[in-house]
JSON list of C-alpha atoms in Angstrom, two decimals:
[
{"chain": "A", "resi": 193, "resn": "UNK", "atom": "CA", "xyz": [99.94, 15.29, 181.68]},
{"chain": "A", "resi": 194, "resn": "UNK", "atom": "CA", "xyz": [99.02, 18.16, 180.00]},
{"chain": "A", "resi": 195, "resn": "UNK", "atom": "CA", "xyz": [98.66, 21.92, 179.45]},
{"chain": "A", "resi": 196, "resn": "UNK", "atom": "CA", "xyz": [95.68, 23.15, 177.23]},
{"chain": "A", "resi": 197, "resn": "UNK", "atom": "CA", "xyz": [91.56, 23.59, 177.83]},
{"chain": "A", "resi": 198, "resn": "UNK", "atom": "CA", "xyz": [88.77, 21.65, 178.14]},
{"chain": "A", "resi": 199, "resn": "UNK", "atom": "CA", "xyz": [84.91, 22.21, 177.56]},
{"chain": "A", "resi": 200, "resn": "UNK", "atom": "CA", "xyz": [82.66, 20.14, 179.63]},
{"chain": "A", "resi": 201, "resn": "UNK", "atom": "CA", "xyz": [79.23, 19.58, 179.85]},
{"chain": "A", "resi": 202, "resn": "UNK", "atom": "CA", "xyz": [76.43, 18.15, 182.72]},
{"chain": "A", "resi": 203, "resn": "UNK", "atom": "CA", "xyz": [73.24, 16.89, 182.26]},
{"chain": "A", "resi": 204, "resn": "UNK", "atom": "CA", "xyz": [70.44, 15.96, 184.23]},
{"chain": "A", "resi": 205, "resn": "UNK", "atom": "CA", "xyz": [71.18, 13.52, 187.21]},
{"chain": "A", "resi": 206, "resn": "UNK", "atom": "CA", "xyz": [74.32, 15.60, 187.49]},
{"chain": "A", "resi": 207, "resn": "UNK", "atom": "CA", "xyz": [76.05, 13.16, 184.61]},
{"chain": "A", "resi": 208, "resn": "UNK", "atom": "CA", "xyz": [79.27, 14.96, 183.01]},
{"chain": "A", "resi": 209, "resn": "UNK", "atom": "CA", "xyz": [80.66, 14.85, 179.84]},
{"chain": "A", "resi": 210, "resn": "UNK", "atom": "CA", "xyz": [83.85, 16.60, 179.24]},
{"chain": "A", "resi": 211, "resn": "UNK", "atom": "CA", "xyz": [86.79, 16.69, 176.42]},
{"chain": "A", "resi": 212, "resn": "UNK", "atom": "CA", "xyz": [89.71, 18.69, 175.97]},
{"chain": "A", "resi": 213, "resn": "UNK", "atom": "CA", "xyz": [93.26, 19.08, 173.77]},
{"chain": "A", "resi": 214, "resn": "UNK", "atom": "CA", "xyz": [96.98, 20.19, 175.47]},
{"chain": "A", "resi": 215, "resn": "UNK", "atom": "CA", "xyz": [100.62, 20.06, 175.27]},
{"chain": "A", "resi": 216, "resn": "UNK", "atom": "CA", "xyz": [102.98, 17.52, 177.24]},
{"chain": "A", "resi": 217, "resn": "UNK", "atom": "CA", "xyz": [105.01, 20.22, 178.95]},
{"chain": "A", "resi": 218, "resn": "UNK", "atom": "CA", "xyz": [108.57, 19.48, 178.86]},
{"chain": "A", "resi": 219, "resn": "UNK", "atom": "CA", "xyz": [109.04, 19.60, 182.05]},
{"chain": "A", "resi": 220, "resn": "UNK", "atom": "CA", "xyz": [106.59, 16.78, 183.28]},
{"chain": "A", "resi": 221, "resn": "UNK", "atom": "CA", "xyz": [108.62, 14.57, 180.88]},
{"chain": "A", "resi": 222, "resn": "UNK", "atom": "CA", "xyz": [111.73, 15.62, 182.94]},
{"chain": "A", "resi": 223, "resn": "UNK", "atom": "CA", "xyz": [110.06, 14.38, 185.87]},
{"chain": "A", "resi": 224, "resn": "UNK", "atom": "CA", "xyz": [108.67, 11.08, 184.46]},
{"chain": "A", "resi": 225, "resn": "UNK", "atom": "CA", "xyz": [112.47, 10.09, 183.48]},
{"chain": "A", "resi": 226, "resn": "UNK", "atom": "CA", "xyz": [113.84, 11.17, 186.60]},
{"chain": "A", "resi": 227, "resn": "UNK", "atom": "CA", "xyz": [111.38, 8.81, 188.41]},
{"chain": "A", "resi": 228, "resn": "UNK", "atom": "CA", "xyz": [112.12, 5.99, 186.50]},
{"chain": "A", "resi": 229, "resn": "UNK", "atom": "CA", "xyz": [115.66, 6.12, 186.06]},
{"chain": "A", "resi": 230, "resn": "UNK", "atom": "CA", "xyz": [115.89, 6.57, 190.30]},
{"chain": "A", "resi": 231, "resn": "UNK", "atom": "CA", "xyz": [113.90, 3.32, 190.13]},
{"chain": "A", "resi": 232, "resn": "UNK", "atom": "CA", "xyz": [115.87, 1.63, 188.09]},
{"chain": "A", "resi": 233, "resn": "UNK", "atom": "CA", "xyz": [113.05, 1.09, 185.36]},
{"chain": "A", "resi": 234, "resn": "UNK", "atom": "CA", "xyz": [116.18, 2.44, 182.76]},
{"chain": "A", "resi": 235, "resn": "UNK", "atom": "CA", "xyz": [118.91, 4.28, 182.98]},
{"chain": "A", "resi": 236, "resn": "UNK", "atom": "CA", "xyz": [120.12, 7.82, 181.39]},
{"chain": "A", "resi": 237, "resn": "UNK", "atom": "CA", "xyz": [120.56, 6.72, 177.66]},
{"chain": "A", "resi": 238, "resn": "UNK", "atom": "CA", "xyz": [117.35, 5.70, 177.40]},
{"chain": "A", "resi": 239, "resn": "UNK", "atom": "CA", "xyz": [115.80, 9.15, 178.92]},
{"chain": "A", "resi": 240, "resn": "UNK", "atom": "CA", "xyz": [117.87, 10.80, 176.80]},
{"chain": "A", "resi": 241, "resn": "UNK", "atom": "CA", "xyz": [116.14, 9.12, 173.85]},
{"chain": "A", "resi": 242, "resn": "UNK", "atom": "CA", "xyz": [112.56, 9.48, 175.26]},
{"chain": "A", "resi": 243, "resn": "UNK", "atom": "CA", "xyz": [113.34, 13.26, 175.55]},
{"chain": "A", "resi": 244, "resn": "UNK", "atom": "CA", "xyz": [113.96, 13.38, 171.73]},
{"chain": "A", "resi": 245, "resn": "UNK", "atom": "CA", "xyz": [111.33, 11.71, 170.77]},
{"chain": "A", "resi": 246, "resn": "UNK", "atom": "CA", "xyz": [108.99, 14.19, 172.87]},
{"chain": "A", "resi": 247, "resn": "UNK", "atom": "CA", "xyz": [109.89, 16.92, 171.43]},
{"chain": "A", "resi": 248, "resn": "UNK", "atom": "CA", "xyz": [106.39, 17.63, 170.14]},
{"chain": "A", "resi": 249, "resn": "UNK", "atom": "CA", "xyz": [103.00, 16.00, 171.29]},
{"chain": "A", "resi": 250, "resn": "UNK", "atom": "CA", "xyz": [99.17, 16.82, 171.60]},
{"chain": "A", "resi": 251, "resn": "UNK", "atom": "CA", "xyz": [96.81, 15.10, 174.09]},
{"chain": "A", "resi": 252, "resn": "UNK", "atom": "CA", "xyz": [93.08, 14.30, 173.43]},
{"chain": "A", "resi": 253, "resn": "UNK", "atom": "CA", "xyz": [91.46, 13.40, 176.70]},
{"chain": "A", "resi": 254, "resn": "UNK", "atom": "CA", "xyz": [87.86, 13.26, 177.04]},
{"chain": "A", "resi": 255, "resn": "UNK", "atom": "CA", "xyz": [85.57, 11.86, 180.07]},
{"chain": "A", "resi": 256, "resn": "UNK", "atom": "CA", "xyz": [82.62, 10.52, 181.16]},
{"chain": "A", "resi": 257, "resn": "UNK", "atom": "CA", "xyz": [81.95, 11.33, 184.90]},
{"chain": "A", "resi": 258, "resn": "UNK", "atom": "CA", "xyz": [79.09, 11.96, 187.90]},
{"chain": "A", "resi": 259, "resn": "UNK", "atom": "CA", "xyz": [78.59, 14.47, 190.46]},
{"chain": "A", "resi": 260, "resn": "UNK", "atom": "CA", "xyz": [77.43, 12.47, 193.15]},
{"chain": "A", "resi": 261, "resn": "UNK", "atom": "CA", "xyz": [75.97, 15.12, 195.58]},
{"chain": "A", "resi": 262, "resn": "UNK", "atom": "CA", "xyz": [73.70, 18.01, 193.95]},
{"chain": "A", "resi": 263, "resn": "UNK", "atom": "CA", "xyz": [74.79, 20.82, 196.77]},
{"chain": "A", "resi": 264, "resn": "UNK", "atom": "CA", "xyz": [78.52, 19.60, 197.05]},
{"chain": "A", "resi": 265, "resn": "UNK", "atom": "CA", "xyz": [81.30, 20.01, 194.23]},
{"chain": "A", "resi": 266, "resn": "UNK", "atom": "CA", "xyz": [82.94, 16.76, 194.59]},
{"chain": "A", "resi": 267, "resn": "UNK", "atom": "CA", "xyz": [83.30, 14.33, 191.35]},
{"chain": "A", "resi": 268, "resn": "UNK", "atom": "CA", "xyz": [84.32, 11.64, 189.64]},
{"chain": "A", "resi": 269, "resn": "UNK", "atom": "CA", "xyz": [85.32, 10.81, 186.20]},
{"chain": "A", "resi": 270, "resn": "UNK", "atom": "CA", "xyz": [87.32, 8.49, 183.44]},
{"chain": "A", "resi": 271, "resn": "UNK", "atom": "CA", "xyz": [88.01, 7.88, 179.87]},
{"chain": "A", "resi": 272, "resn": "UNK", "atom": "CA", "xyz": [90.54, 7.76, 177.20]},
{"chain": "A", "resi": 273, "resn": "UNK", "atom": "CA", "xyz": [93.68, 9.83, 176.45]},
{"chain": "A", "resi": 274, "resn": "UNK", "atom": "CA", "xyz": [95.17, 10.07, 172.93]},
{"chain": "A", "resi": 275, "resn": "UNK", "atom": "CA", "xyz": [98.72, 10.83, 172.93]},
{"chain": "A", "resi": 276, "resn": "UNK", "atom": "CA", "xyz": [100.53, 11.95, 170.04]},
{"chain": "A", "resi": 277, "resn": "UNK", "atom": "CA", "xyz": [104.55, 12.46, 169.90]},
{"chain": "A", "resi": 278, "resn": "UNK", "atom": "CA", "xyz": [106.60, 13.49, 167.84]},
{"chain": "A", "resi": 279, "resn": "UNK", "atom": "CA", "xyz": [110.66, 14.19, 167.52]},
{"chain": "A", "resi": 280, "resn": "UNK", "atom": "CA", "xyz": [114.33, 12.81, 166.29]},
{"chain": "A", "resi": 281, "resn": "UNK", "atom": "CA", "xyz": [116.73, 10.51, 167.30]},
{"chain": "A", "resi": 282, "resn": "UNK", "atom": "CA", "xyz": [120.29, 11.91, 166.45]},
{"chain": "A", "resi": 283, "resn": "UNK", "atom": "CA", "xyz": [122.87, 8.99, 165.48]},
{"chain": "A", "resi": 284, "resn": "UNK", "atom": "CA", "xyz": [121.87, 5.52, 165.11]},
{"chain": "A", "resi": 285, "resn": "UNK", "atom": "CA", "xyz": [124.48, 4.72, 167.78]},
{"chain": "A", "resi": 286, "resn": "UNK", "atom": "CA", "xyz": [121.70, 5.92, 170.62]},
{"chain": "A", "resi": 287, "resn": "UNK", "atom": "CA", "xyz": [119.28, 2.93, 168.83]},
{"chain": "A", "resi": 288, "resn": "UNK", "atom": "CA", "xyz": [121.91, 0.51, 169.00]},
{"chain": "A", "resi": 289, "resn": "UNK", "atom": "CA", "xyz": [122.82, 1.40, 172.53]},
{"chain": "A", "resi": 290, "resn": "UNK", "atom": "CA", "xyz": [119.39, 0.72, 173.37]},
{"chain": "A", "resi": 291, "resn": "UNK", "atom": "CA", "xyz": [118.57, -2.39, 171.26]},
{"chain": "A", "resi": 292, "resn": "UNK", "atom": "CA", "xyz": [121.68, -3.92, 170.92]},
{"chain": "A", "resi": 293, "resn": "UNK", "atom": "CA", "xyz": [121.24, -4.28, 167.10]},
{"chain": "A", "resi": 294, "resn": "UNK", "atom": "CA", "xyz": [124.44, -3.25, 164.63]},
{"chain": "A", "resi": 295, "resn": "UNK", "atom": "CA", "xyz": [124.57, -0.65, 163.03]},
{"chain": "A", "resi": 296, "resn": "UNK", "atom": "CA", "xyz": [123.88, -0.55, 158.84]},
{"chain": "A", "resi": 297, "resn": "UNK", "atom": "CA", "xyz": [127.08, 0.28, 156.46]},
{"chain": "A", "resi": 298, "resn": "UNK", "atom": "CA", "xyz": [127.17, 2.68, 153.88]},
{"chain": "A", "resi": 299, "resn": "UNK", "atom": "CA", "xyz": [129.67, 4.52, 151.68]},
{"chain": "A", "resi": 300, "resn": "UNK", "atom": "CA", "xyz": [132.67, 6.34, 152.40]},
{"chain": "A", "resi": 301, "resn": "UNK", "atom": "CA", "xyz": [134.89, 3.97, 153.14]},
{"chain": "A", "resi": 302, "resn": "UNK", "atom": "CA", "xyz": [132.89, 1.34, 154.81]},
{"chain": "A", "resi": 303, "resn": "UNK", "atom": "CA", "xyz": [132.57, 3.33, 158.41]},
{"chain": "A", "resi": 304, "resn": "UNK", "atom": "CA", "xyz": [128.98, 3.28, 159.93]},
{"chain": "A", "resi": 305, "resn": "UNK", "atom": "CA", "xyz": [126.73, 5.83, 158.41]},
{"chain": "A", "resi": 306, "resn": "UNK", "atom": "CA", "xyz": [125.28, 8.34, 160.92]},
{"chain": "A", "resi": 307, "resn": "UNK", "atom": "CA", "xyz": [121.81, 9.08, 160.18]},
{"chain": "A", "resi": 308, "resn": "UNK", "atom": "CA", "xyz": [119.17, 11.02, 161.42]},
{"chain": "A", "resi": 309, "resn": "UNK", "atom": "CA", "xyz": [115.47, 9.35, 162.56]},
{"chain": "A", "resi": 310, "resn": "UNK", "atom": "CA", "xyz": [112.10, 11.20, 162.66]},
{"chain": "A", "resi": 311, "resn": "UNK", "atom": "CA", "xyz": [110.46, 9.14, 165.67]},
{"chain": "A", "resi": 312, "resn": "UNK", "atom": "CA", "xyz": [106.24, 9.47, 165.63]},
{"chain": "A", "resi": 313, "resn": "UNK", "atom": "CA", "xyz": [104.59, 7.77, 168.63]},
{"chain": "A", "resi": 314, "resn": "UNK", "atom": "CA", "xyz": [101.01, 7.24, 169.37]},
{"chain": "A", "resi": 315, "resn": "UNK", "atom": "CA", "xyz": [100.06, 6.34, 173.20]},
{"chain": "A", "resi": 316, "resn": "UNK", "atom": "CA", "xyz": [96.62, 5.29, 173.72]},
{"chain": "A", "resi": 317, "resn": "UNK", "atom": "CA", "xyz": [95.79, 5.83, 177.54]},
{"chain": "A", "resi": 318, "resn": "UNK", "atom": "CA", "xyz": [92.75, 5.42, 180.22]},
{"chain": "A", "resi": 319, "resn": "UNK", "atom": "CA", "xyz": [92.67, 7.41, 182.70]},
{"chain": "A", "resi": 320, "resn": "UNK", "atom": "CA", "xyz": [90.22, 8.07, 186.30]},
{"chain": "A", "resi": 321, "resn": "UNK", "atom": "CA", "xyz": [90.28, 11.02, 188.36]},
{"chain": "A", "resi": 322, "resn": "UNK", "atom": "CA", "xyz": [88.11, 12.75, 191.81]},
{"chain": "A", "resi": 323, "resn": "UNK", "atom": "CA", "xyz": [87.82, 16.31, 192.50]},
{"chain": "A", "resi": 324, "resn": "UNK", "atom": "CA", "xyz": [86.22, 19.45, 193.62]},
{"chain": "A", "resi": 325, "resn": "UNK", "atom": "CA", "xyz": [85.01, 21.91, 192.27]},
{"chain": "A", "resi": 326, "resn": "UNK", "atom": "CA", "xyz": [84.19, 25.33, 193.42]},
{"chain": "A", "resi": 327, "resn": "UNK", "atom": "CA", "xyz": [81.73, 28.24, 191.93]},
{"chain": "A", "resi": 328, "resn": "UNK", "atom": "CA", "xyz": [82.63, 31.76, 192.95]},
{"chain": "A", "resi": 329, "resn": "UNK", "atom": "CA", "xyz": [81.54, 35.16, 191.23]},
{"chain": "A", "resi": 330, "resn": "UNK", "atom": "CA", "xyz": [77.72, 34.95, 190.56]},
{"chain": "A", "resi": 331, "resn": "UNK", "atom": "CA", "xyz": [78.63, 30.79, 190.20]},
{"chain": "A", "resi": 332, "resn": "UNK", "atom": "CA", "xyz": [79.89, 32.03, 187.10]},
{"chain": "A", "resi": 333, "resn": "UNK", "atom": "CA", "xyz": [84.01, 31.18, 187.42]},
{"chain": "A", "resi": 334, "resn": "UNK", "atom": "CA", "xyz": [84.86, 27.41, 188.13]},
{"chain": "A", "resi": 335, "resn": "UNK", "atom": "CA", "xyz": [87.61, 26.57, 190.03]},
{"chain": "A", "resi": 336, "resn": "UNK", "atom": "CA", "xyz": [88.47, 22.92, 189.55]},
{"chain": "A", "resi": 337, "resn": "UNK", "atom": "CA", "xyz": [91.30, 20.23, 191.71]},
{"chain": "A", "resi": 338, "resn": "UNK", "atom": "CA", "xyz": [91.80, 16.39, 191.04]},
{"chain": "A", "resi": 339, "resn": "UNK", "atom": "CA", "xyz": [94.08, 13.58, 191.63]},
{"chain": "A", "resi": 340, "resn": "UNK", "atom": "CA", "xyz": [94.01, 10.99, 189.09]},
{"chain": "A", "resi": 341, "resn": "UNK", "atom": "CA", "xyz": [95.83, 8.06, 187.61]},
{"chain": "A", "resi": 342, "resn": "UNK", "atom": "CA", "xyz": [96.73, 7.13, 183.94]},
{"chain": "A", "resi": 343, "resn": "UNK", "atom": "CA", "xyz": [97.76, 4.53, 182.24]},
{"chain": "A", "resi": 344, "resn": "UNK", "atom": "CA", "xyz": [99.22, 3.40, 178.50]},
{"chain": "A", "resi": 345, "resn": "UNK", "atom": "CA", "xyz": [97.70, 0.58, 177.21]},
{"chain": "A", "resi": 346, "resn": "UNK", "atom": "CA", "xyz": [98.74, 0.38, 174.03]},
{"chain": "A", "resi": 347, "resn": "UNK", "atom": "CA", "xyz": [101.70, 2.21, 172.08]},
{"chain": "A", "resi": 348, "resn": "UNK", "atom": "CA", "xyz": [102.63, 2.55, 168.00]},
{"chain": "A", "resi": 349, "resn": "UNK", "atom": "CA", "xyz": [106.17, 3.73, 167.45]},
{"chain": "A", "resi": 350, "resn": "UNK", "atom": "CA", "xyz": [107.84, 4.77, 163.84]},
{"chain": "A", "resi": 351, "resn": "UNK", "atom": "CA", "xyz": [110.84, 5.41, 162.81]},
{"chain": "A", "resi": 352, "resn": "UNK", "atom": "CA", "xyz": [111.96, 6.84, 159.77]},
{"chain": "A", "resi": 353, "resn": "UNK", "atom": "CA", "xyz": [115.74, 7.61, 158.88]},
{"chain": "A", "resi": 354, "resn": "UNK", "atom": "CA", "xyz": [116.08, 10.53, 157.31]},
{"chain": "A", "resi": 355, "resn": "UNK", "atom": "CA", "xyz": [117.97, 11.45, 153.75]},
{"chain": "A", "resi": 356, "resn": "UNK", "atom": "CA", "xyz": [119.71, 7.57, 153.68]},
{"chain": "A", "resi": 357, "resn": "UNK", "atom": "CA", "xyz": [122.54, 7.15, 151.36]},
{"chain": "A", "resi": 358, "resn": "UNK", "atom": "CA", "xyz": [121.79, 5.27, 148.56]},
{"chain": "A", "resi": 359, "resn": "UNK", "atom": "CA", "xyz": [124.69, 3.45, 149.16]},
{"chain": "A", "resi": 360, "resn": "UNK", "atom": "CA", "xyz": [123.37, 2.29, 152.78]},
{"chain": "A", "resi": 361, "resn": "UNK", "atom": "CA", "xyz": [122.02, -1.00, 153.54]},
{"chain": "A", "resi": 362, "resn": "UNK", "atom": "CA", "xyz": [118.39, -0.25, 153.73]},
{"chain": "A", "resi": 363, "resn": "UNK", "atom": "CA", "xyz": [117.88, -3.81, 154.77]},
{"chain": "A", "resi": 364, "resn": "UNK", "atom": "CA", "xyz": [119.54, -3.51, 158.52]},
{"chain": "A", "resi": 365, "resn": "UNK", "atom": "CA", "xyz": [118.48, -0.02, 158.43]},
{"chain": "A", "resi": 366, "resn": "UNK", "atom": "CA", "xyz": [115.05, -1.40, 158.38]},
{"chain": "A", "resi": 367, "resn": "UNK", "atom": "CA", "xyz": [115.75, -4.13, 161.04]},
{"chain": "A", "resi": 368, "resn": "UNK", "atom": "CA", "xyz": [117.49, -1.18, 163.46]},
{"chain": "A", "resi": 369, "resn": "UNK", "atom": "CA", "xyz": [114.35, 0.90, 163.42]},
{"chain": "A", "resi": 370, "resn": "UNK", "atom": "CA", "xyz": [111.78, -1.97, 163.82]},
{"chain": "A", "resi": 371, "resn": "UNK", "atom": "CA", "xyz": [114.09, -2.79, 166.96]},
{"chain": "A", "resi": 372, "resn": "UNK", "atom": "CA", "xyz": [113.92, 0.90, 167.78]},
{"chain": "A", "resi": 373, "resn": "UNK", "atom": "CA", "xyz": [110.07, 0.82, 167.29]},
{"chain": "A", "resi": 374, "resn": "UNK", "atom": "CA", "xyz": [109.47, -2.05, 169.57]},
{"chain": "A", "resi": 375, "resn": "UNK", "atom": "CA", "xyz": [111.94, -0.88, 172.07]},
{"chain": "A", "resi": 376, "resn": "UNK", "atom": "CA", "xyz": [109.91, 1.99, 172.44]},
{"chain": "A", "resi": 377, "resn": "UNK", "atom": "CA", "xyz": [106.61, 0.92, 172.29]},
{"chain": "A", "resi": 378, "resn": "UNK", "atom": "CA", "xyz": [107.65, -1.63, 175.24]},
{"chain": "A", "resi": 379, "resn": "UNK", "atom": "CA", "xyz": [109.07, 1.39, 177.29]},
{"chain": "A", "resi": 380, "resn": "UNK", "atom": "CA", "xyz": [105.83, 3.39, 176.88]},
{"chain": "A", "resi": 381, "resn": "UNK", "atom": "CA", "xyz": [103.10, 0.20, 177.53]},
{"chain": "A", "resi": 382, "resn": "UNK", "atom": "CA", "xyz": [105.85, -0.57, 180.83]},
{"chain": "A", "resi": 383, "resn": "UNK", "atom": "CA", "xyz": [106.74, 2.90, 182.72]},
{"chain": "A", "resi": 384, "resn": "UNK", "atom": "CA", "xyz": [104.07, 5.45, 181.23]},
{"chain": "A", "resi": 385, "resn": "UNK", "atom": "CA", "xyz": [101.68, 4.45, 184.70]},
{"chain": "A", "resi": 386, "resn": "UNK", "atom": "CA", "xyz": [101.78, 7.85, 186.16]},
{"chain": "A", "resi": 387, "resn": "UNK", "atom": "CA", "xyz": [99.79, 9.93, 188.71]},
{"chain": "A", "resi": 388, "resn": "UNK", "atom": "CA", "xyz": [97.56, 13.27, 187.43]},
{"chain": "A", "resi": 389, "resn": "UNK", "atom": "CA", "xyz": [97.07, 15.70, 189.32]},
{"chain": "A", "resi": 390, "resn": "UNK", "atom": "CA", "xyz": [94.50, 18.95, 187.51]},
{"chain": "A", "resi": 391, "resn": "UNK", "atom": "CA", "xyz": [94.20, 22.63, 188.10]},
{"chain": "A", "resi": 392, "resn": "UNK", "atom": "CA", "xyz": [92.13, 24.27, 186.16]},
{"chain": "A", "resi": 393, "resn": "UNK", "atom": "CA", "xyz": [90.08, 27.72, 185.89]},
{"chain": "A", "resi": 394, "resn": "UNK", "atom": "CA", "xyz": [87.11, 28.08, 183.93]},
{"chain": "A", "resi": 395, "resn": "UNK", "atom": "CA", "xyz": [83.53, 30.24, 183.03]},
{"chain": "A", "resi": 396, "resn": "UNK", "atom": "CA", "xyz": [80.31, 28.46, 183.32]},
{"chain": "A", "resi": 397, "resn": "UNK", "atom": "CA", "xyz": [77.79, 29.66, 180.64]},
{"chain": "A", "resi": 398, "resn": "UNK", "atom": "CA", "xyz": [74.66, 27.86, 182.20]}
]
């Protein structure tokens, strides 16, 4: 889900409290779409797009969770995930292929004017997780492995086309990207259910 570092805390009765900030490595979002698209959840175009529109991100997650067994390092823990994207859409031809909407005129003859969109997403997510930890080197280093689960449960896309012509009819251009928004917002509330699994190193101060 993520690639960044986390601080966590654990108070008496072996109660944890942890919260950390990442990256959405490119790659996992490779793997997401290829999942989905095998499944038939939807097909290339519509990767293609979610690709764009990741092109940057950051990832608040932070926990509540309980180690069970003082002497043991096993665990357990959820919360809430904060996703921020951020990227472009080149064309408005990928929204219509994806909404089905028509595309706004403009100048120059009356053809279809190409535009660029700034896309902004923000994913709101819960998420649960069990692992192990381990304490080597004076119990100072903390090795840490989970498996987890998290899901989006609730999505806000804009879109935003970028330099218009003044000549372009802002109207359906406005119509196109609230189809766009929804569109996306659906995709990431339907198919952004996705396993987690953590590796992490760390230095314990108390």
């Amino acid at each position: 889900m993520s690639v960044g570092a986390r601080i966590k805390a654990e108070f008496p009765y072996r109660i944890q409290l942890s919260t950390g900030v990442g990256t959405l490595p490119g790659g996992y979002v490779d793997v997401i779409n290829a999942v989905v698209v095998a499944a038939g959840g939807y097909d290339d175009a519509t990767a293609d797009v979610i690709r764009s529109t990741l092109a940057s991100s950051l990832v608040w997650r932070t926990h509540l969770g309980w180690r069970p067994l003082s002497k043991r390092g096993w665990y357990f823990e959820g919360g809430y995930g904060l996703v921020t994207l951020g990227g472009g859409i080149t064309g408005q031809e990928a929204i219509v292929l994806l909404t089905g909407g028509t595309a706004p005129t403009g100048g120059g003859g009356g053809g279809n004017t190409l535009l660029n969109y700034d896309v902004r997403s923000t994913l709101h997510m819960l998420d649960v997780e069990t692992g192990w930890r381990w304490l080597v080197w004076r119990d100072r280093i903390v090795l840490n492995a989970a498996l987890g689960f998290a899901g989006t449960v609730a999505s806000k896309t804009t879109l935003e086309p970028r330099d218009p012509s003044p000549l372009t009819d802002t109207m359906a251009l406005r119509t196109l990207a609230n189809e766009g928004e929804a569109y996306l917002d659906d995709i990431y509330t339907d198919y952004v259910f996705t396993p987690v699994v953590t590796v992490g190193i760390g230095y314990r101060f108390f």
